[in-house]
Short mmCIF file of C-alpha atoms in Angstrom, two decimals:
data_model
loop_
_atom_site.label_atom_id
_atom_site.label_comp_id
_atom_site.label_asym_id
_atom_site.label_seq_id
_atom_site.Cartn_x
_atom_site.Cartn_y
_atom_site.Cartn_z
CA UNK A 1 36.04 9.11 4.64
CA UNK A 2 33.23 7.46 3.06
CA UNK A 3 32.27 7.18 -1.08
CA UNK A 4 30.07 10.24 -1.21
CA UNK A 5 26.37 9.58 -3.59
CA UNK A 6 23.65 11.74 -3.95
CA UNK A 7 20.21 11.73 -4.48
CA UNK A 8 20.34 11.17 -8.06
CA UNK A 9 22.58 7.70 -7.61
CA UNK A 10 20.52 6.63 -4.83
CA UNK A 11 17.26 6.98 -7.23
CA UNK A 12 19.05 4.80 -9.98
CA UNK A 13 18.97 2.22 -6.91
CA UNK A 14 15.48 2.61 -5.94
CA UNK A 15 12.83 5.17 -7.07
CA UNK A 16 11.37 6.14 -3.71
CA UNK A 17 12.26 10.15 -3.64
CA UNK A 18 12.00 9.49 -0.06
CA UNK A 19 14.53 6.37 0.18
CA UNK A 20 17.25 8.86 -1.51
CA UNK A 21 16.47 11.28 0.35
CA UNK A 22 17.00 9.67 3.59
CA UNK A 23 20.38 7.52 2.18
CA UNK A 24 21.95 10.79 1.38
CA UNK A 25 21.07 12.00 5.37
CA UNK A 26 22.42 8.70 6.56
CA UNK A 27 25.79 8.66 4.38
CA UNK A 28 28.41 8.50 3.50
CA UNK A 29 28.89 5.14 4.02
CA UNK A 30 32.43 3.65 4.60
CA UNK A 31 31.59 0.16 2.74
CA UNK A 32 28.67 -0.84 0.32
CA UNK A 33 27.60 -3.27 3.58
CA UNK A 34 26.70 -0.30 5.57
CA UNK A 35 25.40 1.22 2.98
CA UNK A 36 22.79 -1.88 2.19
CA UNK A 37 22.31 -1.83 5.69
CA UNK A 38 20.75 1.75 6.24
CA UNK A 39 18.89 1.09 2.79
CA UNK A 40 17.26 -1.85 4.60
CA UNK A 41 16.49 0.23 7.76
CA UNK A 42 15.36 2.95 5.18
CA UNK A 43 12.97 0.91 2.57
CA UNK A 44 11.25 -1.77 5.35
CA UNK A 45 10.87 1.43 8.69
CA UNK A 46 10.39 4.73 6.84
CA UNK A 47 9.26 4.67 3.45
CA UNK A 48 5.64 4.56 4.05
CA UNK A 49 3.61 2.67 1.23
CA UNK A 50 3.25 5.25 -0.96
CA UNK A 51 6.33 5.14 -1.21
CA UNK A 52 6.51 1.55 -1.76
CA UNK A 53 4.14 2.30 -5.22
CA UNK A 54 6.44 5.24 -6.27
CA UNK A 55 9.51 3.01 -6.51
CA UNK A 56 7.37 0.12 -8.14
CA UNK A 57 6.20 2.25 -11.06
CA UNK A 58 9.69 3.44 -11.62
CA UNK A 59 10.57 0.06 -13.14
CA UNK A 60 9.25 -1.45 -16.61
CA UNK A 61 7.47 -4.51 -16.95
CA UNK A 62 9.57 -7.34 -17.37
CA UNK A 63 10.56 -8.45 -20.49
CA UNK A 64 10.29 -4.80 -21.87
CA UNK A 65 12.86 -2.50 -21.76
CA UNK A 66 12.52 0.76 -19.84
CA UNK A 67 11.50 3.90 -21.57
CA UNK A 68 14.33 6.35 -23.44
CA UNK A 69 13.02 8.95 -21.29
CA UNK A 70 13.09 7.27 -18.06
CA UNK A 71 14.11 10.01 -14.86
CA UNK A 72 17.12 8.06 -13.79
CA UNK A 73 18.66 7.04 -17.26
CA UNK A 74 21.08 4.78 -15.21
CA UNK A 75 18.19 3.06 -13.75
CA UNK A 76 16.97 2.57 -17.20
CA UNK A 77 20.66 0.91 -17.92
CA UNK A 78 20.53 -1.20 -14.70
CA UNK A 79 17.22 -2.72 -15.51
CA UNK A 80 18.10 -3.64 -19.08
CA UNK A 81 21.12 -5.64 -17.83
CA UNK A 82 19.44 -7.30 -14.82
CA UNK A 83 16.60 -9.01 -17.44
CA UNK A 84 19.66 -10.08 -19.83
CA UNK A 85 19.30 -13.46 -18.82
CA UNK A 86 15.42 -13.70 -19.26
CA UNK A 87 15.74 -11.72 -22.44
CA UNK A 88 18.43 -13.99 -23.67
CA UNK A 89 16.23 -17.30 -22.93
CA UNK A 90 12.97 -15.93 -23.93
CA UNK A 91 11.11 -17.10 -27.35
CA UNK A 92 8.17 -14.99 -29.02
CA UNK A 93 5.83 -17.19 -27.51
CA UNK A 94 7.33 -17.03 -23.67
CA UNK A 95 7.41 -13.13 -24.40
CA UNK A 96 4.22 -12.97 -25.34
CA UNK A 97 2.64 -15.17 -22.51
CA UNK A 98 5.14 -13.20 -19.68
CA UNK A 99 2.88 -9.30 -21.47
CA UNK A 100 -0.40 -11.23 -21.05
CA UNK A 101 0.45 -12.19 -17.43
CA UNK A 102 2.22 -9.25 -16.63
CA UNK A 103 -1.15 -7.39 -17.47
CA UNK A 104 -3.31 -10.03 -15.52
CA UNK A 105 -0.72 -9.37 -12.65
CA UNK A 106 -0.90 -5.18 -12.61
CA UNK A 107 -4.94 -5.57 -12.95
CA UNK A 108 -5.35 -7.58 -9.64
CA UNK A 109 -2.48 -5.98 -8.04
CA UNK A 110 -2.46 -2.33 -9.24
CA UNK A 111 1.26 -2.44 -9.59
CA UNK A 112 4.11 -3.80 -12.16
CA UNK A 113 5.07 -7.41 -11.16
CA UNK A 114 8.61 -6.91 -9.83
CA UNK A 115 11.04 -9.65 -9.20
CA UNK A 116 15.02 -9.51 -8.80
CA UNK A 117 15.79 -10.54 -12.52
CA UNK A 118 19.26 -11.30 -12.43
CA UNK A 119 20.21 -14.56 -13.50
CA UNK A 120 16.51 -15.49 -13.96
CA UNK A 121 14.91 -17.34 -17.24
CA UNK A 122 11.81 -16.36 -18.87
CA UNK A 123 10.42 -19.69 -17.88
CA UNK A 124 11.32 -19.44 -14.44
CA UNK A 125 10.02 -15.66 -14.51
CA UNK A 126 6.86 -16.95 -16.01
CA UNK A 127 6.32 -19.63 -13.24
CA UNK A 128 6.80 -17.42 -10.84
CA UNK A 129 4.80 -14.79 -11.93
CA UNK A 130 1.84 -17.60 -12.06
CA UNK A 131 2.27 -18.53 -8.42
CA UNK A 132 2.67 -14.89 -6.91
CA UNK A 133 -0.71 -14.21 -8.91
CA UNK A 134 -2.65 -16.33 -6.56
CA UNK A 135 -1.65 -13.83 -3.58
CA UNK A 136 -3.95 -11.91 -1.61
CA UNK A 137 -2.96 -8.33 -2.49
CA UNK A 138 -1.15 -7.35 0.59
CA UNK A 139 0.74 -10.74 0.56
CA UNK A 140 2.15 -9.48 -2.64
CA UNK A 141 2.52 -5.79 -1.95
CA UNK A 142 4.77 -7.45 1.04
CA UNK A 143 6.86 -9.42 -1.30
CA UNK A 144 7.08 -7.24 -3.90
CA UNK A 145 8.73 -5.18 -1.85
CA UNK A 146 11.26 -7.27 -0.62
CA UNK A 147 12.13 -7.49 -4.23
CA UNK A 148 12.57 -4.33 -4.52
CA UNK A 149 15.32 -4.67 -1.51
CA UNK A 150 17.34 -7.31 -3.17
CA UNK A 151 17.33 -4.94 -6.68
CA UNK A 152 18.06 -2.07 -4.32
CA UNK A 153 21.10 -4.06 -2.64
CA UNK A 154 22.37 -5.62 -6.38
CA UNK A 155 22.31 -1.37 -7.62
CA UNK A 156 24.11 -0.22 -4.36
CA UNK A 157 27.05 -2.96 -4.80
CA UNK A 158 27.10 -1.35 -8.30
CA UNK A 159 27.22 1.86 -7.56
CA UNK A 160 30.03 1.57 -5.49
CA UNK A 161 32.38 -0.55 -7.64
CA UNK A 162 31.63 2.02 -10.41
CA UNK A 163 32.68 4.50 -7.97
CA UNK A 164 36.16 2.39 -6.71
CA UNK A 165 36.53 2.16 -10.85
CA UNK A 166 36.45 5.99 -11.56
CA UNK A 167 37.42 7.26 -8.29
CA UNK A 168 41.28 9.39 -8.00
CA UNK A 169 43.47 7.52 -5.09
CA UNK A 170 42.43 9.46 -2.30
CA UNK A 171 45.02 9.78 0.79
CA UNK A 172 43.39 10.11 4.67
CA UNK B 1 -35.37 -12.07 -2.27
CA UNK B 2 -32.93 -10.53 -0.43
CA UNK B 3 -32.28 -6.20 0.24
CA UNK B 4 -31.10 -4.76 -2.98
CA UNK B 5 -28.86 -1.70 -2.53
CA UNK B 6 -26.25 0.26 -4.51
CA UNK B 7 -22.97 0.79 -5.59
CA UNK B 8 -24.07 4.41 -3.11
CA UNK B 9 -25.11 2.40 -0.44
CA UNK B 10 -22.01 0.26 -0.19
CA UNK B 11 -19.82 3.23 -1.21
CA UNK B 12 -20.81 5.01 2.25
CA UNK B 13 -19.83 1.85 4.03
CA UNK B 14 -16.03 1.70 2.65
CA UNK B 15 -15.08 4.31 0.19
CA UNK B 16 -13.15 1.65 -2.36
CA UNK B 17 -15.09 2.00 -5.66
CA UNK B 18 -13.61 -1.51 -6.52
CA UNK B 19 -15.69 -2.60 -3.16
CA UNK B 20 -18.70 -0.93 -3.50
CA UNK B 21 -18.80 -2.45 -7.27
CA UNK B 22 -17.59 -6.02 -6.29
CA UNK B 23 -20.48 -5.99 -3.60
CA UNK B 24 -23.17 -5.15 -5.74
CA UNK B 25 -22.10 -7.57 -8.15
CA UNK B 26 -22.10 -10.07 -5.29
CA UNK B 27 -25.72 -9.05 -4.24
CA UNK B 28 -28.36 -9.05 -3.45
CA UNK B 29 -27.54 -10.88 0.27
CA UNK B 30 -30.16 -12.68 2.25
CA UNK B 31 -29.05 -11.15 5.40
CA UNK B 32 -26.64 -8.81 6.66
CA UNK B 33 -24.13 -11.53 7.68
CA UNK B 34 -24.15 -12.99 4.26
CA UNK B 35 -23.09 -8.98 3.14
CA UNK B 36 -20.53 -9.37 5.85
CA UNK B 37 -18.78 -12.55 4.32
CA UNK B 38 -18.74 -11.06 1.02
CA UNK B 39 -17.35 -7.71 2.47
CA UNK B 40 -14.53 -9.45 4.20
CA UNK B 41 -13.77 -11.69 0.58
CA UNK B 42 -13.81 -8.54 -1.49
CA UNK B 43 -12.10 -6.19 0.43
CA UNK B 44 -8.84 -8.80 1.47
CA UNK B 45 -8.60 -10.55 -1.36
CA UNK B 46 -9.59 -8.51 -4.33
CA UNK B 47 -9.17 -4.80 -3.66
CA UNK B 48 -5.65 -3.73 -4.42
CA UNK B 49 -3.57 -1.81 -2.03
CA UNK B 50 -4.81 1.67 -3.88
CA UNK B 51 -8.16 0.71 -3.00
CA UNK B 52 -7.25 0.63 0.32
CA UNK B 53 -5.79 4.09 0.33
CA UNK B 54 -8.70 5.48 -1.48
CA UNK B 55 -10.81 3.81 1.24
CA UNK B 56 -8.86 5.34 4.05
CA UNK B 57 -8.60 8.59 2.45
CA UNK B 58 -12.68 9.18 2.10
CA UNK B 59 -12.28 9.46 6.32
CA UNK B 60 -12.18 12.45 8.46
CA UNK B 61 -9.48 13.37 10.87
CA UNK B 62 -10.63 11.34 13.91
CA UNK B 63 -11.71 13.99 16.21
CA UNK B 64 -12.73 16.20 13.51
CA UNK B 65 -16.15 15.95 11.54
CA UNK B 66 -15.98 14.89 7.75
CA UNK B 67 -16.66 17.97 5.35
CA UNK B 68 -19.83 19.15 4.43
CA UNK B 69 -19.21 18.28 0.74
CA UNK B 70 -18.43 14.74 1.34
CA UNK B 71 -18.96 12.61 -1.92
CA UNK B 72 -21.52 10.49 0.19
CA UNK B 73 -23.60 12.08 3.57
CA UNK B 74 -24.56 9.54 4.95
CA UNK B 75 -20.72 8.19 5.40
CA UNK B 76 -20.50 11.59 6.79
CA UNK B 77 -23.45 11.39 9.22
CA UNK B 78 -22.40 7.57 10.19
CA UNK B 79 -18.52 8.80 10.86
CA UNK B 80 -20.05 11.43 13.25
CA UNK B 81 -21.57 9.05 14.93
CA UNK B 82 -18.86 6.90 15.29
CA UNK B 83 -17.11 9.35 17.28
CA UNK B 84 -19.77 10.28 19.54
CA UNK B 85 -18.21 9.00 22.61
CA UNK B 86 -14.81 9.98 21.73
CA UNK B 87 -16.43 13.83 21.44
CA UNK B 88 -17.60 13.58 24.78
CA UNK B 89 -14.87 12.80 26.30
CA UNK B 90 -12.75 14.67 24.60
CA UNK B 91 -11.70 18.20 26.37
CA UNK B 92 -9.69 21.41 24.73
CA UNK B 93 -6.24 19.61 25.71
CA UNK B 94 -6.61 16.02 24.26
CA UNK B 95 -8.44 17.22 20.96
CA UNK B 96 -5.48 19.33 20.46
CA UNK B 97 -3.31 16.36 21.20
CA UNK B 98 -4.97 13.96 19.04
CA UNK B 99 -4.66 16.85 16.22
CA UNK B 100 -0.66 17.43 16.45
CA UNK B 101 -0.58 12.99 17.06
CA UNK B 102 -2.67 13.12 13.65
CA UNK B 103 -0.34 14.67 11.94
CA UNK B 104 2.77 12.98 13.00
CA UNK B 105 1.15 9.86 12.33
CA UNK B 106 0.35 10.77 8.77
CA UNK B 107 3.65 12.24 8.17
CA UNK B 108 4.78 9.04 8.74
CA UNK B 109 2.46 6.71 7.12
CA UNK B 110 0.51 8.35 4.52
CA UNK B 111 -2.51 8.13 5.23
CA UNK B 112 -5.10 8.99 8.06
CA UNK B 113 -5.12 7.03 11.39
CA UNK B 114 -8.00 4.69 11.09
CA UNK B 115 -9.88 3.33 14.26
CA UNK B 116 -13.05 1.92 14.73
CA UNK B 117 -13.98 4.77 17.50
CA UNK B 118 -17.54 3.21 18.21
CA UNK B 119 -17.95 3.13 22.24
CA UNK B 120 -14.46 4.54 22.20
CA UNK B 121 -13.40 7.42 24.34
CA UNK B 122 -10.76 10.07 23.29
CA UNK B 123 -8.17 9.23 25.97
CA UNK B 124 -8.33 5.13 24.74
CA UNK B 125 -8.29 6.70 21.02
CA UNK B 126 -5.13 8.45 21.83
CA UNK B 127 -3.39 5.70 23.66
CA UNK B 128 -3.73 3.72 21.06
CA UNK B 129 -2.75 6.21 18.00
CA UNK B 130 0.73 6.43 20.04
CA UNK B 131 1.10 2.64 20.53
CA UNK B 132 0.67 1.97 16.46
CA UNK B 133 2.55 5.07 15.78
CA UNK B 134 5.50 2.44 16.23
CA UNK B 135 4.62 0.37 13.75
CA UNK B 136 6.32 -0.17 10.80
CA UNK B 137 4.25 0.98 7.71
CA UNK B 138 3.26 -2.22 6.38
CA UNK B 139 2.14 -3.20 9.63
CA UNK B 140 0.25 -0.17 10.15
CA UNK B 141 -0.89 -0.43 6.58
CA UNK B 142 -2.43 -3.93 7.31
CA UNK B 143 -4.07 -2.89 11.05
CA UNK B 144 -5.36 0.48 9.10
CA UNK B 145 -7.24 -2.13 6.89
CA UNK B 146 -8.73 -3.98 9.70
CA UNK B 147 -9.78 -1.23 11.55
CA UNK B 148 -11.49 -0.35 8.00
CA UNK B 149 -13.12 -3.50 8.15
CA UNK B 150 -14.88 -3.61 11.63
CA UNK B 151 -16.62 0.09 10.35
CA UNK B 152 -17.06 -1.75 7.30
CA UNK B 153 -19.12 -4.06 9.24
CA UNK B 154 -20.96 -1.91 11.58
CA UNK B 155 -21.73 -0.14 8.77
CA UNK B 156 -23.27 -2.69 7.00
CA UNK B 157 -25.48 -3.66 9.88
CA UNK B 158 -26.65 -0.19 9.88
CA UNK B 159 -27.44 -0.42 6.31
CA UNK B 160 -29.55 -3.56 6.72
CA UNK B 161 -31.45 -2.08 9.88
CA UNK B 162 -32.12 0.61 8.37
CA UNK B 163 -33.66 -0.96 4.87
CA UNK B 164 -35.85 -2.80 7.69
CA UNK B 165 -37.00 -0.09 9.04
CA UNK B 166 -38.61 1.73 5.98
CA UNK B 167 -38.71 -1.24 3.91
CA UNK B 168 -42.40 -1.96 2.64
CA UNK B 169 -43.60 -5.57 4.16
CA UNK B 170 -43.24 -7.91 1.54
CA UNK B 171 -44.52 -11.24 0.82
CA UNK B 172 -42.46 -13.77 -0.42
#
């Protein structure tokens, strides 16, 4: 038998109601690879775009941390560790150029600039949030989105060594 | 000098506020293709993705006739006549079809189906509502937007022909 998540978990992974919906129909899931998997099926074939927005504006802008009373307080967590790196090589000045750009970037777009964090420098956040500004807007709806995935696939991986951590030895 | 209209005008050609705003500001156009180019800039390259949907969402049903207290009429008159031929084609059966095909198609994606029905008849209209239903929802998202664009277009032509017509002559 498979780990066994529910919606709520699946939502700290990605904030489309409809992508945790659908992962807790297609679980449980025997390893986090089939897990990632159906979420790929999931995000890129049956969340329709509005559900693409919903899970953007779950996350905060980078370089600011999410809201106390964010919905999924483990999201919240998640998203505070993945911009360590950026936090930890960011100066006032980078920090302050990354909220100006960041606001450029949601007033063309419509949406918070989202990119997979982890590992990432403020610089290198900075320079990429320059040349994905140039997009048309359904270039970067596209990749956005796809960033979205690789967060999505970095939370699942989480979620089940967390589980493997705190879960009772389980016999067939 | 070429036809001044307004934010009204352009609104009944694509319902995007950010479009009809961006073409007045791009105005006044010699000719209608010159309203054409700048229609095809602003709507792919500056109006977000929620622009889109609020542009798709300011359509009727296809097969059904937009509601009486549509923000703008004449979008309302012009979509009627859009789907002239696809009305008289159209028997008991197949408008019943393309109803229940409607509404699987927005449960999927979100939004309306969008077609340029011009010339089109309701068997070709459903044929191709089942062909796209396939797509994945970005694709479908992107096609929706085309389709937007060629009534966008015809639209515009409209608008222009019909300044012509009760336009005072003017000397230049």
């Amino acid at each position: 038998m498979g780990s066994v998540f529910d919606e709520k978990d699946f939502l700290a992974c990605c904030g489309s109601t409809k992508f945790a919906k659908e992962m807790v129909v297609a679980g449980p899931f025997s390893t986090h690879q089939d897990a990632i998997h159906a979420a790929r099926n999931i995000w890129f074939n049956k969340v329709d775009v509005n559900g693409w927005l919903e899970a953007f504006a779950a996350h905060p802008q980078i370089g600011q941390t999410p809201s106390r009373d964010h919905k999924s307080p483990i999201f919240a967590q998640w998203s505070k560790g993945e911009q360590s790196t950026a936090l930890s090589t960011s100066t006032e000045l980078t920090l302050q150029e990354l909220l100006e750009w960041n606001a450029h970037y949601r007033g063309k777009f419509g949406f918070v600039f989202l990119i997979c964090a982890s590992g990432r420098s403020t610089p290198e956040i900075l320079a990429e949030l320059k040349i994905r500004y140039q997009n048309r807007p359904i270039i970067e709806f596209e990749i956005a989105a796809q960033e979205q995935m690789k967060i999505t696939e970095l939370r699942l991986s989480k979620l089940f060594s967390d589980k493997a951590d705190t879960a009772p030895a389980v016999k067939p």
